[in-house]
Short mmCIF file of C-alpha atoms in Angstrom, two decimals:
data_model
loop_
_atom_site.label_atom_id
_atom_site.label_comp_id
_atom_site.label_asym_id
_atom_site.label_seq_id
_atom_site.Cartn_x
_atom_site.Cartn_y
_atom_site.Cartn_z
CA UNK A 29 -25.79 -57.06 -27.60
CA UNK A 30 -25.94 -53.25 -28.58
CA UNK A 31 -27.52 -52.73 -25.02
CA UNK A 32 -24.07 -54.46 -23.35
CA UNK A 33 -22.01 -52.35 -25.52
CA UNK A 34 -24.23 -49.06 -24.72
CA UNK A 35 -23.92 -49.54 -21.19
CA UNK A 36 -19.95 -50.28 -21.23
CA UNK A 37 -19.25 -46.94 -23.18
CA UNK A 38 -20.69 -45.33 -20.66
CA UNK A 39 -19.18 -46.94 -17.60
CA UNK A 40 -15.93 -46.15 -19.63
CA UNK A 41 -16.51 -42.72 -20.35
CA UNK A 42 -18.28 -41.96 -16.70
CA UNK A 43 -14.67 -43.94 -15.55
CA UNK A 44 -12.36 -42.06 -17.78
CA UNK A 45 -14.41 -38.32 -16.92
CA UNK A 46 -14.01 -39.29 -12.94
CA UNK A 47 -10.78 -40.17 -13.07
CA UNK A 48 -10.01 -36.61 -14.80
CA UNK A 49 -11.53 -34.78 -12.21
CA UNK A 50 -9.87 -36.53 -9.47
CA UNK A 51 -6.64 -35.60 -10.78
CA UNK A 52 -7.13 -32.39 -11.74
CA UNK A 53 -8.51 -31.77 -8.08
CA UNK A 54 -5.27 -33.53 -6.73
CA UNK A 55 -2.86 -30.86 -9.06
CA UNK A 56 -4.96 -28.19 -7.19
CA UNK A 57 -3.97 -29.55 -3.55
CA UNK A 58 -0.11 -29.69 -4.40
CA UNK A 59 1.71 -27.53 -2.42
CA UNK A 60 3.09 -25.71 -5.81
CA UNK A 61 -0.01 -24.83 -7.17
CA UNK A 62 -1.97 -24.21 -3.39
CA UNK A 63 1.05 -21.42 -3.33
CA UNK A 64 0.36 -20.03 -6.42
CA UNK A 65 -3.25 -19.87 -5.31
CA UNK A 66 -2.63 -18.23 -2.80
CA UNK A 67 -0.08 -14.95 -4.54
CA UNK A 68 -2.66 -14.70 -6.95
CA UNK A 69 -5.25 -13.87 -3.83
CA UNK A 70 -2.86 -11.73 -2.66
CA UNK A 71 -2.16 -10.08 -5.74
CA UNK A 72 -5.96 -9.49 -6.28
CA UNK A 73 -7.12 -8.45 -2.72
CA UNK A 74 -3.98 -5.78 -3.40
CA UNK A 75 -5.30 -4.39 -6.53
CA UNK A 76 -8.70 -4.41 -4.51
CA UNK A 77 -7.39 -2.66 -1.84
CA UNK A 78 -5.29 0.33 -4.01
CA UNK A 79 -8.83 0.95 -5.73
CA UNK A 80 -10.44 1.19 -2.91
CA UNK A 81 -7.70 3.90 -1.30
CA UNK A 82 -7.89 5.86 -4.70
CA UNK A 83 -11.60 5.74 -4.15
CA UNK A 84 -11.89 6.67 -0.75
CA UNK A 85 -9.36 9.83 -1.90
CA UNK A 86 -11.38 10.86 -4.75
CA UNK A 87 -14.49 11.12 -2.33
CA UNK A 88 -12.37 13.15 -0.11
CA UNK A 89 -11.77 15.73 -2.66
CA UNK A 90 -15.18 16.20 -3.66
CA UNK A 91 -16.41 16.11 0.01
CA UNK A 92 -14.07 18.45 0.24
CA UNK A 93 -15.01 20.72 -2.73
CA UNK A 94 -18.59 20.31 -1.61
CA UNK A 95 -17.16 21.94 1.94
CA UNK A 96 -15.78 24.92 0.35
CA UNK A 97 -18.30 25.59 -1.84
CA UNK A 98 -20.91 25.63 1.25
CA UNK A 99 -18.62 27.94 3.44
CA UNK A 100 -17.88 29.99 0.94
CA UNK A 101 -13.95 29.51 1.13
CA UNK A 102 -12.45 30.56 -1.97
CA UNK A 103 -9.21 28.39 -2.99
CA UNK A 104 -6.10 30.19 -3.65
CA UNK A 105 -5.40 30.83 -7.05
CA UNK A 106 -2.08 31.55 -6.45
CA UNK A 107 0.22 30.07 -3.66
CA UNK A 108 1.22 33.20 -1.68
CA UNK A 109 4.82 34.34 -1.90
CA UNK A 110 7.13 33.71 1.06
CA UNK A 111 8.59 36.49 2.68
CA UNK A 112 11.59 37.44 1.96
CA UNK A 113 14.72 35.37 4.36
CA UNK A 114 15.70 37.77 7.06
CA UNK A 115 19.29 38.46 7.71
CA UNK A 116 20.32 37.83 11.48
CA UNK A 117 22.51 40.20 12.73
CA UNK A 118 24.50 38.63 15.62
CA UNK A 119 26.78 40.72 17.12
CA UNK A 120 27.74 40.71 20.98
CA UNK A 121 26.62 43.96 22.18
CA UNK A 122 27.48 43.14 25.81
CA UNK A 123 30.92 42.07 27.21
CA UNK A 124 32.00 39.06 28.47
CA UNK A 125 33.66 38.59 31.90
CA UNK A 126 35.81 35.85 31.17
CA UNK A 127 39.33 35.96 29.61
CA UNK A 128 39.58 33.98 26.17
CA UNK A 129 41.30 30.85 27.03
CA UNK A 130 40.77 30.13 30.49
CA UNK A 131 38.12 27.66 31.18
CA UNK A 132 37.57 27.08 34.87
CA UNK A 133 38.14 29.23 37.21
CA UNK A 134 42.02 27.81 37.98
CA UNK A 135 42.35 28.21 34.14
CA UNK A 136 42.58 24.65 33.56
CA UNK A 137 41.10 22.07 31.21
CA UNK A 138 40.03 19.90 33.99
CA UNK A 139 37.91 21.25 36.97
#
């Protein structure tokens, strides 16, 4: 008697634990949740990808430093001033042949 009872426990709880699965793997295939799936993978190989970009730019900058130091470049202290803006100076020095006004050579808009 206790070994029939034993034994249909089981089968219940082995029954009740597969049936659990089976649904939970069923809420995974939805098209809802396969979606959100999916944005958080995107999300994720984003965050991957922006650490990887700040890494690659940090190496740069020491590979850089590491460049200078070996040639012997000195960095700037100070950014060197621009020159001061030049003033152009345009005045017609030469004449011109052509009356003011006329524009072809019958003094006409149209040609």
């Amino acid at each position: 008697m206790f070994r029939r009872a034993f034994w249909f426990t089981t089968g219940a709880a082995a029954g009740v634990w597969a049936t659990n699965k089976v649904h939970q793997k069923l809420r995974k295939l939805q098209p809802d949740s396969l979606a959100a799936q999916a944005a958080d993978k995107a999300v994720e190989t984003g965050h991957r990808l922006r650490q990887f970009a700040l890494d690659v730019r940090a190496g740069m900058a020491d590979r850089e430093e590491q460049l200078h130091d070996a040639l012997g470049l000195a960095e700037p202290t100070e950014a060197p001033e621009l020159p001061a803006p030049r003033r152009a100076v345009l005045e017609t020095s030469y004449r011109t042949t052509r009356t003011p006004g006329l524009t072809g050579p019958t003094g006409k808009e149209d040609h």
